[in-house]
Amino acid sequence: MVIAHGSRDPRHAATVHSLVRRVRSTRPGLRVEVGFLDFNLPSVTGVLERLAAEDAREVVALPLLLTRAFHAKADIPTVLREAPASLRIRQAEVLGPSPLLLSAVHRRLYEAGLGPADKSSTGLVLASAGSTDPEAIAVIDQTARELRHTGWCAVRPAFASAVSAGGFPRTEDAVRELRALGVRRVAVAPYVIAPGRLPDRIAKGARDADVLADVLGPGPELARLLLTRYDEARAQQRALAFTA
């Protein structure tokens, strides 16, 4: 069961459903459901109740999250604890960090008109939604460093929200910082999965950039990564059962 946050913006749910369809097509025969924490239906609780009514016994909960912040640490465990007692549920790890996410960022940048030869003359702003969670901030910082090692002349992490415990600037401030360094071309890569209010804020902050990539969206990398997290959770479940 893929667990998404949900949004009032209809583009969010449409993107999530498109990604889930890709996961299903990537591994035919695996039952893949989706539930939303808020705003959209079906809810996580509703999906779990339906699965229990259909005599399902084991569920792997796949957080559609890039970092382990509040939703992964609090919201999702809380709602999973309220599941019917007949279900055995294992919460998989969040998506990031992963080389597949770096590949997704590069694909979106190339789709926006850049190529590998442009890296050495292009500064990159990795713009995420934002968090005050130290673990999540560290992962975003790590991801920016890993992107820098792939050949971009400079990479700056940024947040769509104004407040960050890690001191990250807003998107527009990161763009100005790279300009001040004399970077010839500036690109903004939204490090978010689906459209919505915060991605729109990232786009607004990228007005002075030369290139704005699309959100990660329902690409093949995210589908493969969700299945990787599913397989890891299942392997851990089997190992625990064997140990017991």
PDB file of C-alpha atoms in Angstrom:
ATOM      1  CA  MET A   1       0.000   0.000   0.000  1.00  0.00           C
ATOM      2  CA  VAL A   2       1.501   3.276  -1.168  1.00  0.00           C
ATOM      3  CA  ILE A   3       0.822   6.006   1.405  1.00  0.00           C
ATOM      4  CA  ALA A   4       0.706   9.552   0.049  1.00  0.00           C
ATOM      5  CA  HIS A   5       0.216  12.765   1.970  1.00  0.00           C
ATOM      6  CA  GLY A   6      -2.659  14.138  -0.097  1.00  0.00           C
ATOM      7  CA  SER A   7      -3.428  17.671  -1.215  1.00  0.00           C
ATOM      8  CA  ARG A   8      -6.281  20.015  -2.087  1.00  0.00           C
ATOM      9  CA  ASP A   9      -4.565  20.418  -5.455  1.00  0.00           C
ATOM     10  CA  PRO A  10      -6.064  17.791  -7.801  1.00  0.00           C
ATOM     11  CA  ARG A  11      -2.748  17.464  -9.659  1.00  0.00           C
ATOM     12  CA  HIS A  12      -1.253  15.817  -6.571  1.00  0.00           C
ATOM     13  CA  ALA A  13      -3.663  12.867  -6.456  1.00  0.00           C
ATOM     14  CA  ALA A  14      -3.549  12.496 -10.255  1.00  0.00           C
ATOM     15  CA  THR A  15       0.246  12.182 -10.107  1.00  0.00           C
ATOM     16  CA  VAL A  16       0.109   9.654  -7.271  1.00  0.00           C
ATOM     17  CA  HIS A  17      -2.427   7.491  -9.097  1.00  0.00           C
ATOM     18  CA  SER A  18      -0.321   7.640 -12.262  1.00  0.00           C
ATOM     19  CA  LEU A  19       2.727   6.493 -10.304  1.00  0.00           C
ATOM     20  CA  VAL A  20       0.783   3.629  -8.731  1.00  0.00           C
ATOM     21  CA  ARG A  21      -0.356   2.509 -12.179  1.00  0.00           C
ATOM     22  CA  ARG A  22       3.275   2.440 -13.275  1.00  0.00           C
ATOM     23  CA  VAL A  23       4.218   0.348 -10.234  1.00  0.00           C
ATOM     24  CA  ARG A  24       1.459  -2.134 -11.099  1.00  0.00           C
ATOM     25  CA  SER A  25       2.597  -2.378 -14.704  1.00  0.00           C
ATOM     26  CA  THR A  26       6.210  -2.819 -13.613  1.00  0.00           C
ATOM     27  CA  ARG A  27       5.339  -5.837 -11.483  1.00  0.00           C
ATOM     28  CA  PRO A  28       2.155  -7.500 -12.750  1.00  0.00           C
ATOM     29  CA  GLY A  29       0.550  -9.794 -10.215  1.00  0.00           C
ATOM     30  CA  LEU A  30       1.487  -7.700  -7.189  1.00  0.00           C
ATOM     31  CA  ARG A  31      -1.523  -6.047  -5.625  1.00  0.00           C
ATOM     32  CA  VAL A  32      -0.791  -2.346  -5.201  1.00  0.00           C
ATOM     33  CA  GLU A  33      -3.209  -0.035  -3.385  1.00  0.00           C
ATOM     34  CA  VAL A  34      -2.917   3.638  -2.527  1.00  0.00           C
ATOM     35  CA  GLY A  35      -4.164   5.525   0.521  1.00  0.00           C
ATOM     36  CA  PHE A  36      -3.954   9.202   1.453  1.00  0.00           C
ATOM     37  CA  LEU A  37      -3.260  10.668   4.872  1.00  0.00           C
ATOM     38  CA  ASP A  38      -5.338  13.761   4.240  1.00  0.00           C
ATOM     39  CA  PHE A  39      -7.505  15.649   1.714  1.00  0.00           C
ATOM     40  CA  ASN A  40      -7.966  12.785  -0.778  1.00  0.00           C
ATOM     41  CA  LEU A  41      -9.736   9.441  -0.957  1.00  0.00           C
ATOM     42  CA  PRO A  42      -9.292   6.617  -0.402  1.00  0.00           C
ATOM     43  CA  SER A  43      -7.933   7.224   3.069  1.00  0.00           C
ATOM     44  CA  VAL A  44      -5.266   4.963   4.539  1.00  0.00           C
ATOM     45  CA  THR A  45      -7.755   3.798   7.172  1.00  0.00           C
ATOM     46  CA  GLY A  46     -10.381   3.030   4.552  1.00  0.00           C
ATOM     47  CA  VAL A  47      -7.968   0.973   2.465  1.00  0.00           C
ATOM     48  CA  LEU A  48      -6.800  -1.024   5.487  1.00  0.00           C
ATOM     49  CA  GLU A  49     -10.371  -1.771   6.531  1.00  0.00           C
ATOM     50  CA  ARG A  50     -11.222  -2.899   3.006  1.00  0.00           C
ATOM     51  CA  LEU A  51      -8.149  -5.138   2.835  1.00  0.00           C
ATOM     52  CA  ALA A  52      -9.072  -6.736   6.165  1.00  0.00           C
ATOM     53  CA  ALA A  53     -12.641  -7.309   4.952  1.00  0.00           C
ATOM     54  CA  GLU A  54     -11.228  -9.046   1.885  1.00  0.00           C
ATOM     55  CA  ASP A  55      -9.198 -11.371   4.132  1.00  0.00           C
ATOM     56  CA  ALA A  56      -5.808  -9.886   3.368  1.00  0.00           C
ATOM     57  CA  ARG A  57      -3.300 -10.790   6.052  1.00  0.00           C
ATOM     58  CA  GLU A  58      -0.026  -8.971   5.290  1.00  0.00           C
ATOM     59  CA  VAL A  59       0.479  -5.396   4.148  1.00  0.00           C
ATOM     60  CA  VAL A  60       3.669  -3.527   3.356  1.00  0.00           C
ATOM     61  CA  ALA A  61       3.108   0.201   3.840  1.00  0.00           C
ATOM     62  CA  LEU A  62       5.214   2.219   1.391  1.00  0.00           C
ATOM     63  CA  PRO A  63       5.593   5.890   2.401  1.00  0.00           C
ATOM     64  CA  LEU A  64       5.636   8.094  -0.688  1.00  0.00           C
ATOM     65  CA  LEU A  65       8.130  10.389   1.018  1.00  0.00           C
ATOM     66  CA  LEU A  66      11.623  11.501   0.095  1.00  0.00           C
ATOM     67  CA  THR A  67      12.892  11.883   3.676  1.00  0.00           C
ATOM     68  CA  ARG A  68      12.166  10.604   7.168  1.00  0.00           C
ATOM     69  CA  ALA A  69      10.465  13.628   8.664  1.00  0.00           C
ATOM     70  CA  PHE A  70       7.288  14.055  10.729  1.00  0.00           C
ATOM     71  CA  HIS A  71       4.954  12.176   8.390  1.00  0.00           C
ATOM     72  CA  ALA A  72       7.177   9.090   8.332  1.00  0.00           C
ATOM     73  CA  LYS A  73       7.981   9.189  12.043  1.00  0.00           C
ATOM     74  CA  ALA A  74       4.587  10.131  13.489  1.00  0.00           C
ATOM     75  CA  ASP A  75       1.628  10.393  11.114  1.00  0.00           C
ATOM     76  CA  ILE A  76       2.047   7.104   9.286  1.00  0.00           C
ATOM     77  CA  PRO A  77       2.872   4.957  12.369  1.00  0.00           C
ATOM     78  CA  THR A  78      -0.139   6.457  14.143  1.00  0.00           C
ATOM     79  CA  VAL A  79      -2.600   5.588  11.395  1.00  0.00           C
ATOM     80  CA  LEU A  80      -1.084   2.119  10.931  1.00  0.00           C
ATOM     81  CA  ARG A  81      -1.535   1.368  14.631  1.00  0.00           C
ATOM     82  CA  GLU A  82      -5.264   1.906  14.124  1.00  0.00           C
ATOM     83  CA  ALA A  83      -5.464  -0.827  11.465  1.00  0.00           C
ATOM     84  CA  PRO A  84      -7.658  -3.909  11.970  1.00  0.00           C
ATOM     85  CA  ALA A  85      -5.991  -6.429  14.244  1.00  0.00           C
ATOM     86  CA  SER A  86      -6.149  -9.147  11.578  1.00  0.00           C
ATOM     87  CA  LEU A  87      -3.568  -7.318   9.434  1.00  0.00           C
ATOM     88  CA  ARG A  88       0.170  -7.738   9.864  1.00  0.00           C
ATOM     89  CA  ILE A  89       1.688  -4.482   8.682  1.00  0.00           C
ATOM     90  CA  ARG A  90       5.297  -3.536   8.057  1.00  0.00           C
ATOM     91  CA  GLN A  91       6.229   0.056   7.299  1.00  0.00           C
ATOM     92  CA  ALA A  92       8.914   0.237   4.626  1.00  0.00           C
ATOM     93  CA  GLU A  93      11.646   2.856   4.522  1.00  0.00           C
ATOM     94  CA  VAL A  94      11.082   6.201   2.835  1.00  0.00           C
ATOM     95  CA  LEU A  95      12.371   6.653  -0.708  1.00  0.00           C
ATOM     96  CA  GLY A  96      15.469   8.707  -0.044  1.00  0.00           C
ATOM     97  CA  PRO A  97      18.319   8.792  -0.201  1.00  0.00           C
ATOM     98  CA  SER A  98      18.802   6.717  -3.349  1.00  0.00           C
ATOM     99  CA  PRO A  99      20.755   6.853  -6.608  1.00  0.00           C
ATOM    100  CA  LEU A 100      17.427   6.356  -8.367  1.00  0.00           C
ATOM    101  CA  LEU A 101      16.290   9.748  -7.094  1.00  0.00           C
ATOM    102  CA  LEU A 102      19.443  11.349  -8.487  1.00  0.00           C
ATOM    103  CA  SER A 103      18.629   9.712 -11.810  1.00  0.00           C
ATOM    104  CA  ALA A 104      15.098  11.113 -11.667  1.00  0.00           C
ATOM    105  CA  VAL A 105      16.444  14.625 -11.011  1.00  0.00           C
ATOM    106  CA  HIS A 106      18.809  14.339 -13.975  1.00  0.00           C
ATOM    107  CA  ARG A 107      16.077  13.051 -16.272  1.00  0.00           C
ATOM    108  CA  ARG A 108      13.838  15.998 -15.421  1.00  0.00           C
ATOM    109  CA  LEU A 109      16.696  18.462 -16.009  1.00  0.00           C
ATOM    110  CA  TYR A 110      17.484  16.896 -19.367  1.00  0.00           C
ATOM    111  CA  GLU A 111      13.809  16.987 -20.312  1.00  0.00           C
ATOM    112  CA  ALA A 112      13.888  20.719 -19.503  1.00  0.00           C
ATOM    113  CA  GLY A 113      16.563  21.254 -22.138  1.00  0.00           C
ATOM    114  CA  LEU A 114      19.896  20.645 -20.425  1.00  0.00           C
ATOM    115  CA  GLY A 115      22.376  17.946 -21.349  1.00  0.00           C
ATOM    116  CA  PRO A 116      25.403  16.303 -19.743  1.00  0.00           C
ATOM    117  CA  ALA A 117      27.694  18.789 -21.516  1.00  0.00           C
ATOM    118  CA  ASP A 118      25.931  21.678 -19.729  1.00  0.00           C
ATOM    119  CA  LYS A 119      26.783  20.495 -16.234  1.00  0.00           C
ATOM    120  CA  SER A 120      30.177  22.169 -15.897  1.00  0.00           C
ATOM    121  CA  SER A 121      28.705  25.610 -16.670  1.00  0.00           C
ATOM    122  CA  THR A 122      25.421  25.211 -14.781  1.00  0.00           C
ATOM    123  CA  GLY A 123      24.679  25.861 -11.133  1.00  0.00           C
ATOM    124  CA  LEU A 124      21.869  23.789  -9.687  1.00  0.00           C
ATOM    125  CA  VAL A 125      19.343  24.658  -6.999  1.00  0.00           C
ATOM    126  CA  LEU A 126      17.883  21.511  -5.436  1.00  0.00           C
ATOM    127  CA  ALA A 127      14.588  22.862  -4.127  1.00  0.00           C
ATOM    128  CA  SER A 128      12.643  20.721  -1.678  1.00  0.00           C
ATOM    129  CA  ALA A 129       9.427  21.448   0.183  1.00  0.00           C
ATOM    130  CA  GLY A 130      11.153  22.159   3.484  1.00  0.00           C
ATOM    131  CA  SER A 131      11.502  20.632   6.931  1.00  0.00           C
ATOM    132  CA  THR A 132      12.675  21.401  10.444  1.00  0.00           C
ATOM    133  CA  ASP A 133      13.608  17.762  11.049  1.00  0.00           C
ATOM    134  CA  PRO A 134      17.421  17.433  11.355  1.00  0.00           C
ATOM    135  CA  GLU A 135      17.454  13.973   9.765  1.00  0.00           C
ATOM    136  CA  ALA A 136      15.451  15.156   6.751  1.00  0.00           C
ATOM    137  CA  ILE A 137      17.628  18.253   6.369  1.00  0.00           C
ATOM    138  CA  ALA A 138      20.774  16.115   6.469  1.00  0.00           C
ATOM    139  CA  VAL A 139      19.434  13.904   3.683  1.00  0.00           C
ATOM    140  CA  ILE A 140      18.643  16.900   1.463  1.00  0.00           C
ATOM    141  CA  ASP A 141      22.136  18.258   2.097  1.00  0.00           C
ATOM    142  CA  GLN A 142      23.639  14.853   1.282  1.00  0.00           C
ATOM    143  CA  THR A 143      21.630  14.649  -1.936  1.00  0.00           C
ATOM    144  CA  ALA A 144      22.872  18.095  -2.999  1.00  0.00           C
ATOM    145  CA  ARG A 145      26.476  17.021  -2.365  1.00  0.00           C
ATOM    146  CA  GLU A 146      26.003  13.844  -4.375  1.00  0.00           C
ATOM    147  CA  LEU A 147      24.593  15.859  -7.280  1.00  0.00           C
ATOM    148  CA  ARG A 148      27.610  18.158  -7.092  1.00  0.00           C
ATOM    149  CA  HIS A 149      29.867  15.127  -7.510  1.00  0.00           C
ATOM    150  CA  THR A 150      28.120  14.264 -10.797  1.00  0.00           C
ATOM    151  CA  GLY A 151      29.610  17.326 -12.486  1.00  0.00           C
ATOM    152  CA  TRP A 152      27.406  20.380 -11.859  1.00  0.00           C
ATOM    153  CA  CYS A 153      29.599  23.433 -11.269  1.00  0.00           C
ATOM    154  CA  ALA A 154      27.739  24.241  -8.037  1.00  0.00           C
ATOM    155  CA  VAL A 155      24.718  22.837  -6.202  1.00  0.00           C
ATOM    156  CA  ARG A 156      22.724  24.610  -3.521  1.00  0.00           C
ATOM    157  CA  PRO A 157      19.931  23.010  -1.486  1.00  0.00           C
ATOM    158  CA  ALA A 158      16.908  25.242  -0.941  1.00  0.00           C
ATOM    159  CA  PHE A 159      13.488  25.073   0.677  1.00  0.00           C
ATOM    160  CA  ALA A 160      10.149  26.322  -0.595  1.00  0.00           C
ATOM    161  CA  SER A 161       9.200  27.287   2.960  1.00  0.00           C
ATOM    162  CA  ALA A 162      10.890  30.274   4.564  1.00  0.00           C
ATOM    163  CA  VAL A 163      11.989  28.584   7.802  1.00  0.00           C
ATOM    164  CA  SER A 164      14.599  25.840   7.973  1.00  0.00           C
ATOM    165  CA  ALA A 165      16.410  24.503  10.989  1.00  0.00           C
ATOM    166  CA  GLY A 166      19.311  23.725   8.664  1.00  0.00           C
ATOM    167  CA  GLY A 167      19.682  27.283   7.448  1.00  0.00           C
ATOM    168  CA  PHE A 168      18.803  26.492   3.826  1.00  0.00           C
ATOM    169  CA  PRO A 169      17.747  29.515   1.776  1.00  0.00           C
ATOM    170  CA  ARG A 170      14.516  29.870  -0.148  1.00  0.00           C
ATOM    171  CA  THR A 171      14.628  28.980  -3.839  1.00  0.00           C
ATOM    172  CA  GLU A 172      14.903  32.575  -5.043  1.00  0.00           C
ATOM    173  CA  ASP A 173      17.714  33.323  -2.581  1.00  0.00           C
ATOM    174  CA  ALA A 174      19.682  30.278  -3.722  1.00  0.00           C
ATOM    175  CA  VAL A 175      19.289  31.399  -7.340  1.00  0.00           C
ATOM    176  CA  ARG A 176      20.622  34.862  -6.437  1.00  0.00           C
ATOM    177  CA  GLU A 177      23.520  33.302  -4.527  1.00  0.00           C
ATOM    178  CA  LEU A 178      24.632  31.329  -7.569  1.00  0.00           C
ATOM    179  CA  ARG A 179      24.296  34.415  -9.763  1.00  0.00           C
ATOM    180  CA  ALA A 180      26.493  36.340  -7.331  1.00  0.00           C
ATOM    181  CA  LEU A 181      29.144  33.633  -7.649  1.00  0.00           C
ATOM    182  CA  GLY A 182      29.257  34.281 -11.391  1.00  0.00           C
ATOM    183  CA  VAL A 183      27.636  31.008 -12.427  1.00  0.00           C
ATOM    184  CA  ARG A 184      26.809  31.258 -16.123  1.00  0.00           C
ATOM    185  CA  ARG A 185      23.571  29.284 -16.085  1.00  0.00           C
ATOM    186  CA  VAL A 186      21.262  28.495 -13.157  1.00  0.00           C
ATOM    187  CA  ALA A 187      18.793  25.602 -13.113  1.00  0.00           C
ATOM    188  CA  VAL A 188      16.212  24.759 -10.475  1.00  0.00           C
ATOM    189  CA  ALA A 189      15.326  21.121  -9.847  1.00  0.00           C
ATOM    190  CA  PRO A 190      12.231  20.645  -7.649  1.00  0.00           C
ATOM    191  CA  TYR A 191      12.973  17.781  -5.271  1.00  0.00           C
ATOM    192  CA  VAL A 192       9.307  16.987  -4.749  1.00  0.00           C
ATOM    193  CA  ILE A 193       7.188  14.155  -6.070  1.00  0.00           C
ATOM    194  CA  ALA A 194       3.935  15.784  -7.137  1.00  0.00           C
ATOM    195  CA  PRO A 195       2.545  19.240  -7.990  1.00  0.00           C
ATOM    196  CA  GLY A 196       0.900  21.337  -5.308  1.00  0.00           C
ATOM    197  CA  ARG A 197       1.181  24.528  -3.290  1.00  0.00           C
ATOM    198  CA  LEU A 198       4.842  24.179  -2.299  1.00  0.00           C
ATOM    199  CA  PRO A 199       6.040  23.121  -5.785  1.00  0.00           C
ATOM    200  CA  ASP A 200       4.205  26.175  -7.132  1.00  0.00           C
ATOM    201  CA  ARG A 201       6.158  28.257  -4.623  1.00  0.00           C
ATOM    202  CA  ILE A 202       9.383  26.684  -5.899  1.00  0.00           C
ATOM    203  CA  ALA A 203       8.410  27.604  -9.473  1.00  0.00           C
ATOM    204  CA  LYS A 204       7.719  31.174  -8.392  1.00  0.00           C
ATOM    205  CA  GLY A 205      11.113  31.337  -6.709  1.00  0.00           C
ATOM    206  CA  ALA A 206      12.745  30.083  -9.914  1.00  0.00           C
ATOM    207  CA  ARG A 207      11.576  33.032 -12.028  1.00  0.00           C
ATOM    208  CA  ASP A 208      15.111  34.388 -12.350  1.00  0.00           C
ATOM    209  CA  ALA A 209      16.630  31.007 -13.159  1.00  0.00           C
ATOM    210  CA  ASP A 210      17.435  29.953 -16.719  1.00  0.00           C
ATOM    211  CA  VAL A 211      15.937  26.472 -16.430  1.00  0.00           C
ATOM    212  CA  LEU A 212      13.134  25.053 -14.288  1.00  0.00           C
ATOM    213  CA  ALA A 213      12.725  21.286 -14.282  1.00  0.00           C
ATOM    214  CA  ASP A 214       9.446  19.538 -13.548  1.00  0.00           C
ATOM    215  CA  VAL A 215       8.627  17.750 -10.297  1.00  0.00           C
ATOM    216  CA  LEU A 216       9.865  14.168 -10.073  1.00  0.00           C
ATOM    217  CA  GLY A 217       6.417  12.844 -10.970  1.00  0.00           C
ATOM    218  CA  PRO A 218       5.371   9.301 -11.893  1.00  0.00           C
ATOM    219  CA  GLY A 219       8.629   8.342 -13.567  1.00  0.00           C
ATOM    220  CA  PRO A 220      10.213   4.900 -13.873  1.00  0.00           C
ATOM    221  CA  GLU A 221      12.795   5.669 -11.187  1.00  0.00           C
ATOM    222  CA  LEU A 222      10.176   6.222  -8.485  1.00  0.00           C
ATOM    223  CA  ALA A 223       8.272   3.108  -9.519  1.00  0.00           C
ATOM    224  CA  ARG A 224      11.434   1.017  -9.295  1.00  0.00           C
ATOM    225  CA  LEU A 225      12.323   2.618  -5.960  1.00  0.00           C
ATOM    226  CA  LEU A 226       8.929   1.860  -4.424  1.00  0.00           C
ATOM    227  CA  LEU A 227       9.324  -1.773  -5.456  1.00  0.00           C
ATOM    228  CA  THR A 228      12.861  -1.810  -4.039  1.00  0.00           C
ATOM    229  CA  ARG A 229      11.564  -0.586  -0.684  1.00  0.00           C
ATOM    230  CA  TYR A 230       8.800  -3.198  -0.849  1.00  0.00           C
ATOM    231  CA  ASP A 231      11.324  -5.986  -1.489  1.00  0.00           C
ATOM    232  CA  GLU A 232      13.558  -4.761   1.339  1.00  0.00           C
ATOM    233  CA  ALA A 233      10.648  -4.736   3.781  1.00  0.00           C
ATOM    234  CA  ARG A 234       9.558  -8.219   2.733  1.00  0.00           C
ATOM    235  CA  ALA A 235      13.109  -9.562   3.070  1.00  0.00           C
ATOM    236  CA  GLN A 236      13.389  -8.079   6.547  1.00  0.00           C
ATOM    237  CA  GLN A 237      10.023  -9.564   7.466  1.00  0.00           C
ATOM    238  CA  ARG A 238      11.143 -13.028   6.328  1.00  0.00           C
ATOM    239  CA  ALA A 239      14.431 -12.690   8.198  1.00  0.00           C
ATOM    240  CA  LEU A 240      12.626 -11.809  11.415  1.00  0.00           C
ATOM    241  CA  ALA A 241      10.264 -14.724  10.984  1.00  0.00           C
ATOM    242  CA  PHE A 242      13.209 -17.090  10.436  1.00  0.00           C
ATOM    243  CA  THR A 243      14.990 -15.746  13.524  1.00  0.00           C
ATOM    244  CA  ALA A 244      11.875 -16.159  15.622  1.00  0.00           C
TER     245      ALA A 244
END
